[in-house]
Coordinates of C-alpha atoms in Angstrom, one line a residue:
Chain B
X54 CA -7.4 21.2 -12.4
X55 CA -6.5 21.7 -16.2
X56 CA -3.0 23.1 -15.3
X57 CA -2.3 19.9 -12.9
X58 CA -3.4 17.6 -15.5
X59 CA -1.0 19.3 -18.3
X60 CA 1.7 19.0 -15.9
X61 CA 1.0 15.5 -14.9
X62 CA 1.2 14.8 -18.6
X63 CA 4.6 16.5 -19.2
X64 CA 6.0 14.6 -16.3
X65 CA 4.9 11.2 -17.6
X66 CA 6.2 12.0 -21.1
X67 CA 9.5 13.0 -19.7
X68 CA 9.4 9.8 -17.6
X69 CA 8.5 7.8 -20.7
X70 CA 11.8 9.2 -22.4
X71 CA 14.1 8.2 -19.5
X72 CA 12.5 4.9 -19.2
X73 CA 13.4 4.4 -23.0
X74 CA 16.8 5.7 -22.1
X75 CA 17.1 3.0 -19.5
X76 CA 15.7 0.4 -21.6
X77 CA 18.8 0.8 -24.0
X78 CA 21.3 0.9 -21.0
X79 CA 19.9 -2.6 -20.3
X80 CA 19.6 -4.0 -24.0
X81 CA 23.2 -2.8 -24.6
X82 CA 24.8 -4.7 -21.6
X83 CA 22.9 -7.6 -22.2
X84 CA 20.9 -7.2 -18.9
X85 CA 17.3 -8.4 -18.2
X86 CA 15.5 -6.0 -15.9
X87 CA 12.4 -6.4 -13.8
X88 CA 10.2 -4.0 -12.1
X89 CA 8.8 -5.5 -8.7
X90 CA 5.6 -4.0 -7.4
X91 CA 3.3 -4.8 -4.4
X92 CA 1.9 -3.5 -1.1
X93 CA 3.8 -2.7 1.7
X94 CA 4.8 -6.1 3.4
X95 CA 3.9 -8.1 0.5
X96 CA 7.2 -9.8 0.3
X97 CA 9.3 -8.0 -2.3
X98 CA 12.3 -8.1 -0.3
X99 CA 11.9 -11.6 0.9
X100 CA 11.2 -12.7 -2.7
X101 CA 14.8 -11.1 -4.0
X102 CA 16.5 -12.5 -1.2
X103 CA 15.3 -16.2 -2.2
X104 CA 16.0 -15.2 -6.0
X105 CA 19.5 -13.8 -5.4
X106 CA 20.5 -16.6 -3.1
X107 CA 19.1 -19.2 -6.0
X108 CA 20.5 -17.5 -8.8
X109 CA 24.1 -16.6 -7.7
X110 CA 26.6 -17.9 -9.0
X111 CA 24.8 -18.8 -12.3
X112 CA 23.6 -15.2 -12.7
X113 CA 25.0 -12.5 -11.2
X114 CA 22.6 -9.6 -10.6
X115 CA 22.1 -6.5 -9.1
X116 CA 19.2 -4.9 -7.0
X117 CA 17.8 -1.3 -6.9
X118 CA 15.7 -1.0 -3.9
X119 CA 13.1 2.0 -3.7
X120 CA 12.0 3.0 -0.5
X121 CA 10.3 6.4 1.3
X122 CA 13.0 6.0 3.8
X123 CA 15.8 3.6 5.5
X124 CA 18.3 1.2 3.8
X125 CA 16.7 -1.9 5.5
X126 CA 15.6 -3.6 2.0
X127 CA 19.1 -2.9 0.2
X128 CA 21.1 -4.2 3.2
X129 CA 19.0 -7.4 2.8
X130 CA 19.6 -7.7 -0.8
X131 CA 23.3 -7.2 -0.4
X132 CA 23.4 -9.5 2.5
X133 CA 21.9 -12.2 0.2
X134 CA 24.7 -11.6 -2.4
X135 CA 23.4 -8.8 -4.5
X136 CA 25.2 -5.7 -5.7
X137 CA 22.3 -3.3 -4.4
X138 CA 21.9 0.2 -4.3
X139 CA 19.0 2.0 -2.1
X140 CA 16.9 4.9 -3.7
X141 CA 15.2 6.9 -0.9
X142 CA 12.2 8.6 -2.4
X143 CA 12.1 11.2 0.4
X144 CA 8.4 11.1 0.2
X145 CA 7.5 10.2 -3.5
X146 CA 5.3 7.2 -3.4
X147 CA 6.7 5.2 -6.5
X148 CA 9.9 5.0 -8.3
X149 CA 10.3 6.8 -11.7
X150 CA 12.6 6.3 -14.7
X151 CA 15.1 9.1 -13.7
X152 CA 15.4 7.8 -10.3
X153 CA 16.4 4.5 -11.8
X154 CA 18.7 6.0 -14.3
X155 CA 20.7 7.9 -11.3
X156 CA 21.0 4.7 -9.6
X157 CA 22.3 2.7 -12.9
X158 CA 24.9 5.6 -13.1
X159 CA 26.2 4.6 -9.6
X160 CA 26.3 0.8 -10.5
X161 CA 28.9 -0.9 -11.9
X162 CA 27.0 -3.4 -14.3
X163 CA 30.1 -5.3 -15.7
X164 CA 29.0 -8.9 -15.6
X165 CA 25.3 -8.1 -14.3
X166 CA 22.8 -10.1 -16.4
X167 CA 19.8 -9.4 -14.3
X168 CA 18.6 -6.1 -12.3
X169 CA 15.5 -6.4 -9.9
X170 CA 14.3 -3.0 -9.3
X171 CA 12.2 -3.2 -5.9
X172 CA 9.6 -0.4 -6.0
X173 CA 7.9 1.5 -3.3
X174 CA 5.4 -0.5 -1.3
X175 CA 2.4 0.8 -3.0
X176 CA -0.7 -1.0 -5.0
X177 CA -1.5 2.3 -6.9
X178 CA 1.1 4.8 -8.0
X179 CA 4.0 2.5 -9.4
X180 CA 1.6 1.4 -12.0
X181 CA 1.7 4.9 -13.7
X182 CA 5.6 5.1 -14.2
X183 CA 7.3 2.9 -16.7
X184 CA 11.2 2.4 -15.4
X185 CA 12.5 0.7 -18.9
X186 CA 12.4 -2.7 -17.5
X187 CA 11.6 -5.7 -19.7
X188 CA 8.9 -6.9 -17.6
X189 CA 6.8 -5.8 -14.5
X190 CA 5.7 -8.5 -11.8
X191 CA 3.4 -8.0 -9.2
X192 CA 3.4 -9.6 -5.7
X193 CA 0.0 -10.3 -3.9
X194 CA -0.2 -11.5 -0.6
X195 CA -2.8 -13.9 0.9
X196 CA -3.7 -11.8 4.1
X197 CA -4.1 -8.8 2.0
X198 CA -7.4 -10.4 1.1
X199 CA -8.9 -11.9 -2.2
X200 CA -10.7 -8.6 -3.4
X201 CA -7.5 -6.7 -4.2
X202 CA -7.7 -7.2 -8.1
X203 CA -11.2 -5.6 -8.0
X204 CA -10.1 -2.5 -5.9
X205 CA -6.8 -1.8 -7.5
X206 CA -7.2 -2.8 -11.2
X207 CA -4.7 -0.5 -12.6
X208 CA -1.9 -2.6 -11.1
X209 CA -3.4 -6.0 -11.7
X210 CA -3.8 -4.9 -15.4
X211 CA -0.4 -3.6 -16.4
X212 CA 1.8 -6.6 -15.2
X213 CA 3.5 -9.7 -16.9
X214 CA 3.5 -11.8 -14.1
X215 CA 1.6 -12.3 -10.5
X216 CA 3.6 -13.9 -7.4
X217 CA 0.9 -15.1 -4.8
X218 CA 3.0 -14.8 -1.7
X219 CA 2.4 -16.2 2.0
X220 CA 0.1 -19.3 0.8
X221 CA 1.4 -20.7 4.2
X222 CA -1.2 -18.5 5.7
X223 CA -4.2 -19.7 3.7
X224 CA -5.6 -21.9 6.8
X225 CA -5.5 -18.9 9.1
X226 CA -7.2 -16.4 7.0
X227 CA -10.2 -15.9 5.0
X228 CA -9.2 -16.3 1.2
X229 CA -11.3 -17.4 -1.6
X230 CA -8.6 -18.4 -4.2
X231 CA -11.4 -18.9 -7.0
X232 CA -12.7 -15.3 -6.6
X233 CA -9.2 -13.5 -6.5
X234 CA -8.2 -15.6 -9.6
X235 CA -11.7 -14.6 -11.4
X236 CA -10.7 -10.9 -10.8
X237 CA -7.1 -11.4 -12.0
X238 CA -8.3 -13.3 -15.1
X239 CA -11.0 -10.3 -15.8
X240 CA -8.1 -7.8 -15.6
X241 CA -5.1 -9.7 -17.1
X242 CA -6.4 -12.8 -19.3
X243 CA -3.8 -15.4 -19.2
X244 CA -1.6 -14.0 -16.8
X245 CA 1.3 -16.5 -15.5
X246 CA 0.9 -16.7 -11.7
X247 CA 3.4 -18.1 -9.1
X248 CA 1.7 -19.1 -5.9
X249 CA 4.8 -19.5 -3.3
X250 CA 5.6 -19.2 0.4
X251 CA 8.8 -17.0 0.8
X252 CA 8.7 -18.3 4.4
X253 CA 8.6 -22.0 3.9
X254 CA 9.9 -22.2 0.3
X255 CA 6.9 -23.8 -1.2
X256 CA 6.2 -23.0 -4.9
X257 CA 9.7 -21.2 -5.2
X258 CA 11.1 -23.2 -8.0
X259 CA 8.8 -22.3 -10.6
X260 CA 9.5 -18.8 -9.9
X261 CA 13.1 -19.0 -10.0
X262 CA 12.7 -21.2 -13.0
X263 CA 10.8 -18.5 -15.1
X264 CA 13.2 -15.6 -14.0
X265 CA 16.4 -17.7 -15.2
X266 CA 14.7 -18.5 -18.2
X267 CA 13.8 -15.0 -18.7
X268 CA 17.5 -14.0 -18.2
X269 CA 19.0 -16.5 -20.3
X270 CA 16.6 -15.6 -23.3
X271 CA 18.1 -11.9 -23.2
X272 CA 21.5 -13.6 -23.4
X273 CA 21.0 -16.2 -26.4
Chain Z
X300 CA 10.5 20.8 -11.5
X301 CA 10.0 24.0 -9.9
X302 CA 6.7 24.1 -11.8
X303 CA 5.8 21.0 -10.3
X304 CA 6.6 22.0 -7.0
X305 CA 4.3 25.3 -7.2
X306 CA 1.6 23.5 -8.5
X307 CA 1.7 20.9 -5.9
X308 CA 2.0 23.5 -3.0
X309 CA -1.2 25.1 -4.7
X310 CA -3.1 22.0 -4.6
X311 CA -2.2 21.4 -1.0
X312 CA -3.2 25.0 0.2
X313 CA -6.7 24.6 -1.6
X314 CA -7.0 21.3 -0.1
X315 CA -6.4 22.6 3.6
X316 CA -9.1 25.3 2.8
X317 CA -11.8 22.6 1.8
X318 CA -10.4 20.5 5.0
X319 CA -11.2 23.6 7.1
X320 CA -14.5 23.6 5.3
X321 CA -15.3 20.1 6.0
X322 CA -14.3 20.7 9.7
X323 CA -16.9 23.4 10.0
X324 CA -19.5 21.0 8.6
X325 CA -18.6 18.3 11.3
X326 CA -18.5 20.8 14.1
X327 CA -21.8 22.4 13.4
X328 CA -23.6 19.1 13.0
X329 CA -21.9 17.8 16.4
X330 CA -20.3 15.2 14.3
X331 CA -17.0 13.6 15.3
X332 CA -14.8 12.6 12.2
X333 CA -12.1 9.8 11.6
X334 CA -9.9 9.5 8.9
X335 CA -8.7 5.7 8.7
X336 CA -5.8 4.8 6.8
X337 CA -3.8 1.8 6.2
X338 CA -2.0 -0.3 3.5
X339 CA -4.1 -2.5 1.1
X340 CA -5.7 -5.2 3.2
X341 CA -4.6 -4.3 6.5
X342 CA -8.4 -4.7 7.9
X343 CA -9.6 -1.1 7.3
X344 CA -13.3 -2.3 6.1
X345 CA -13.2 -5.2 8.9
X346 CA -12.6 -2.7 11.8
X347 CA -15.4 -0.6 10.4
X348 CA -17.7 -3.5 10.2
X349 CA -17.2 -4.3 13.9
X350 CA -17.1 -0.5 15.0
X351 CA -20.6 -0.1 13.2
X352 CA -22.1 -3.4 14.7
X353 CA -21.0 -2.6 18.4
X354 CA -21.9 1.4 18.2
X355 CA -25.4 1.3 16.6
X356 CA -27.8 1.8 18.0
X357 CA -26.2 4.1 20.8
X358 CA -24.3 6.0 18.1
X359 CA -25.6 6.6 14.4
X360 CA -22.7 6.7 12.3
X361 CA -21.7 7.3 8.5
X362 CA -19.1 5.8 6.6
X363 CA -17.2 7.5 3.3
X364 CA -15.6 4.8 1.5
X365 CA -12.6 5.6 -0.8
X366 CA -11.3 3.3 -3.2
X367 CA -9.6 3.5 -6.8
X368 CA -12.5 1.4 -7.9
X369 CA -15.3 -0.9 -6.9
X370 CA -18.2 -0.7 -4.1
X371 CA -17.3 -3.6 -2.0
X372 CA -16.2 -1.5 0.9
X373 CA -19.0 0.8 1.2
X374 CA -21.4 -2.3 0.6
X375 CA -20.0 -4.0 3.6
X376 CA -20.4 -1.0 5.7
X377 CA -23.8 -0.6 4.6
X378 CA -24.7 -4.1 5.4
X379 CA -23.3 -4.0 8.9
X380 CA -25.6 -1.2 9.6
X381 CA -24.0 2.2 8.7
X382 CA -25.1 5.1 6.3
X383 CA -22.4 4.7 3.8
X384 CA -21.3 6.4 0.4
X385 CA -18.5 5.2 -1.8
X386 CA -16.1 7.4 -3.5
X387 CA -13.9 5.9 -6.4
X388 CA -11.1 8.1 -7.0
X389 CA -10.7 6.6 -10.5
X390 CA -6.9 6.4 -10.1
X391 CA -6.1 8.8 -7.4
X392 CA -4.2 7.0 -4.8
X393 CA -5.5 9.0 -2.0
X394 CA -8.8 10.7 -1.0
X395 CA -8.6 14.6 -0.8
X396 CA -10.6 16.9 1.0
X397 CA -12.7 17.9 -1.9
X398 CA -13.7 14.5 -2.5
X399 CA -14.8 14.1 1.0
X400 CA -16.6 17.3 0.6
X401 CA -18.7 16.1 -2.3
X402 CA -19.7 12.9 -0.4
X403 CA -20.7 15.0 2.6
X404 CA -22.9 17.0 0.3
X405 CA -24.7 13.7 -0.9
X406 CA -25.2 12.4 2.7
X407 CA -28.1 13.3 5.1
X408 CA -26.1 13.9 8.4
X409 CA -29.5 14.2 10.4
X410 CA -28.8 12.2 13.8
X411 CA -25.0 11.1 12.9
X412 CA -22.7 11.6 15.5
X413 CA -19.7 9.8 14.0
X414 CA -18.2 9.8 10.4
X415 CA -15.7 7.4 9.6
X416 CA -13.8 8.0 6.3
X417 CA -11.9 4.8 5.1
X418 CA -8.9 6.3 2.9
X419 CA -7.6 4.6 -0.1
X420 CA -5.4 1.5 0.8
X421 CA -1.9 3.4 0.7
X422 CA 0.9 3.9 3.2
X423 CA 2.3 6.9 1.6
X424 CA 0.1 9.5 0.1
X425 CA -2.9 9.8 2.3
X426 CA -0.6 11.3 4.9
X427 CA -0.3 14.4 2.8
X428 CA -3.8 15.5 2.5
X429 CA -5.9 16.6 5.4
X430 CA -9.6 16.0 5.3
X431 CA -11.0 17.9 7.7
X432 CA -11.3 15.1 10.2
X433 CA -10.8 15.6 14.2
X434 CA -8.4 12.4 14.2
X435 CA -6.5 10.3 12.3
X436 CA -6.0 6.6 12.8
X437 CA -3.6 4.3 10.9
X438 CA -4.0 0.5 10.9
X439 CA -0.7 -1.6 11.1
X440 CA -1.1 -5.2 10.1
X441 CA 1.1 -8.1 11.6
X442 CA 1.7 -9.8 8.2
X443 CA 2.9 -6.7 7.0
X444 CA 6.1 -7.0 8.8
X445 CA 7.4 -5.2 12.0
X446 CA 9.7 -2.8 9.6
X447 CA 6.9 -0.7 8.3
X448 CA 7.4 2.6 10.7
X449 CA 10.8 2.8 9.7
X450 CA 10.1 2.5 5.6
X451 CA 7.0 4.7 5.9
X452 CA 7.5 7.2 8.8
X453 CA 5.3 10.0 7.1
X454 CA 2.3 8.0 8.0
X455 CA 3.4 6.9 11.5
X456 CA 4.3 10.4 12.4
X457 CA 1.1 12.1 11.7
X458 CA -1.5 10.0 13.0
X459 CA -3.5 10.2 16.5
X460 CA -4.0 6.5 17.4
X461 CA -2.4 3.1 15.7
X462 CA -4.4 -0.1 15.6
X463 CA -2.3 -3.3 15.2
X464 CA -4.5 -5.8 13.5
X465 CA -4.5 -9.3 12.6
X466 CA -2.6 -10.3 16.2
X467 CA -4.0 -13.8 15.8
X468 CA -1.4 -14.3 13.1
X469 CA 1.7 -13.7 15.4
X470 CA 2.3 -17.3 15.8
X471 CA 2.8 -17.9 11.9
X472 CA 4.6 -14.8 10.7
X473 CA 7.9 -13.2 11.8
X474 CA 7.2 -9.9 13.8
X475 CA 9.3 -8.4 16.4
X476 CA 6.7 -6.5 18.4
X477 CA 9.4 -4.7 20.5
X478 CA 11.4 -3.4 17.3
X479 CA 7.7 -2.6 15.7
X480 CA 7.1 -0.5 18.9
X481 CA 10.6 1.1 19.1
X482 CA 10.0 2.6 15.6
X483 CA 6.6 3.8 16.3
X484 CA 8.0 5.3 19.6
X485 CA 10.8 7.2 17.7
X486 CA 8.2 8.8 15.1
X487 CA 5.2 9.4 17.4
X488 CA 6.1 9.1 21.1
X489 CA 3.5 8.3 23.3
X490 CA 1.0 7.4 20.4
X491 CA -2.1 5.2 21.8
X492 CA -2.2 1.7 20.3
X493 CA -4.8 -0.9 20.1
X494 CA -3.4 -4.4 19.5
X495 CA -6.7 -6.4 18.2
X496 CA -7.8 -9.1 15.9
X497 CA -10.8 -8.3 13.7
X498 CA -10.8 -12.0 12.9
X499 CA -11.0 -13.5 16.4
X500 CA -12.4 -10.4 18.2
X501 CA -9.9 -10.0 20.7
X502 CA -8.8 -6.5 21.7
X503 CA -11.6 -4.9 20.2
X504 CA -13.3 -3.6 23.3
X505 CA -10.5 -1.0 23.9
X506 CA -10.9 0.4 20.3
X507 CA -14.6 0.6 20.7
X508 CA -14.4 2.2 24.1
X509 CA -12.1 4.5 22.7
X510 CA -13.8 5.8 19.5
X511 CA -17.1 5.8 21.9
X512 CA -15.4 8.2 24.4
X513 CA -14.2 10.5 21.3
X514 CA -17.6 10.7 19.9
X515 CA -19.3 11.4 23.4
X516 CA -16.7 14.1 24.0
X517 CA -17.9 15.8 21.0
X518 CA -21.6 15.9 22.0
X519 CA -21.3 16.9 25.9

């Protein structure tokens, strides 16, 4: 087990080095970069579709889509109007900095102001791998239940913003918002949250404003 | 990377050896064992609650609950009437055979006929770790979306039964059942499925019958 720990530590420090390299690529190009994480099916791709449609043409953006298999997500981001590239991890349960580095090498970043990286659907492993982005965003989803902060603290602890998606389902599922928010507040005091519904569009404006301001701040 | 691969292979072969040991423990005690896997919030604990309530007292069962943190799930299983033990993986994104082996050492298995192991909420990593159970069951959840078999093939490929939970939400979310089932059929032809709702109780009978028959078959 000790050997395992040493190897894992080595992988993580290599990852941090490449993440720093990615950050330099973003900074030199004047690009703001987001790492978007969530469980499978929480709405990462739907949120990206809305974001792309509302930000273009003011902000040109690129999407890097991570999945175990398939091109479904990159196809959806591209259809919405973004420059998109799919990373198939082939079994790996998270994106790492090297995968993102390879994807950046294949993208023409000219004119791009915002890069959204859609991580693999997973509420555990992505939290351990820095990608070099400026901010990490987690999407929680109402039908996942209100106990997720308590059960997956690592993910809630490390993010800079929290989208609470599928609020249109609140009438149909048991979800105690106060209990949920209490768990979030313990792990990540003062975390900015965006309750919204990608299905109905409710609450999307605040999210779009935030990401727009973040991107602008990079280019002042 | 080669070193990483060698270490990972070694971990997996050690895991298989301990999984075989777990299987012997189950078999010698006349216990039927299930590995229950799903995304976070798909309804593993709710399904276990219903299963415990309906099977007891005909079948005494124990629940081994895996989570990154908290005792929420084991408390729920215990409250429903099961003998329950919580494994906190402390960051590991899946259960492995050794964690289950340790839990089995702490449980009094006298009179127990069925052990349900609730894996960590994760649609990727648990598929790679045999636990020594007789069957693996995956829960899909309607609000996760109909594309999950295509995006997480490893998990769908390796299971013996599929519960499709939260069918009560079908009127409120976009979900093409034919597209979903086509993906499942490609990966796992003829897979037995149980569409149901833990919230309304619809469809639960078939699931309970199946697990009851599985358990009885072990004790003939």
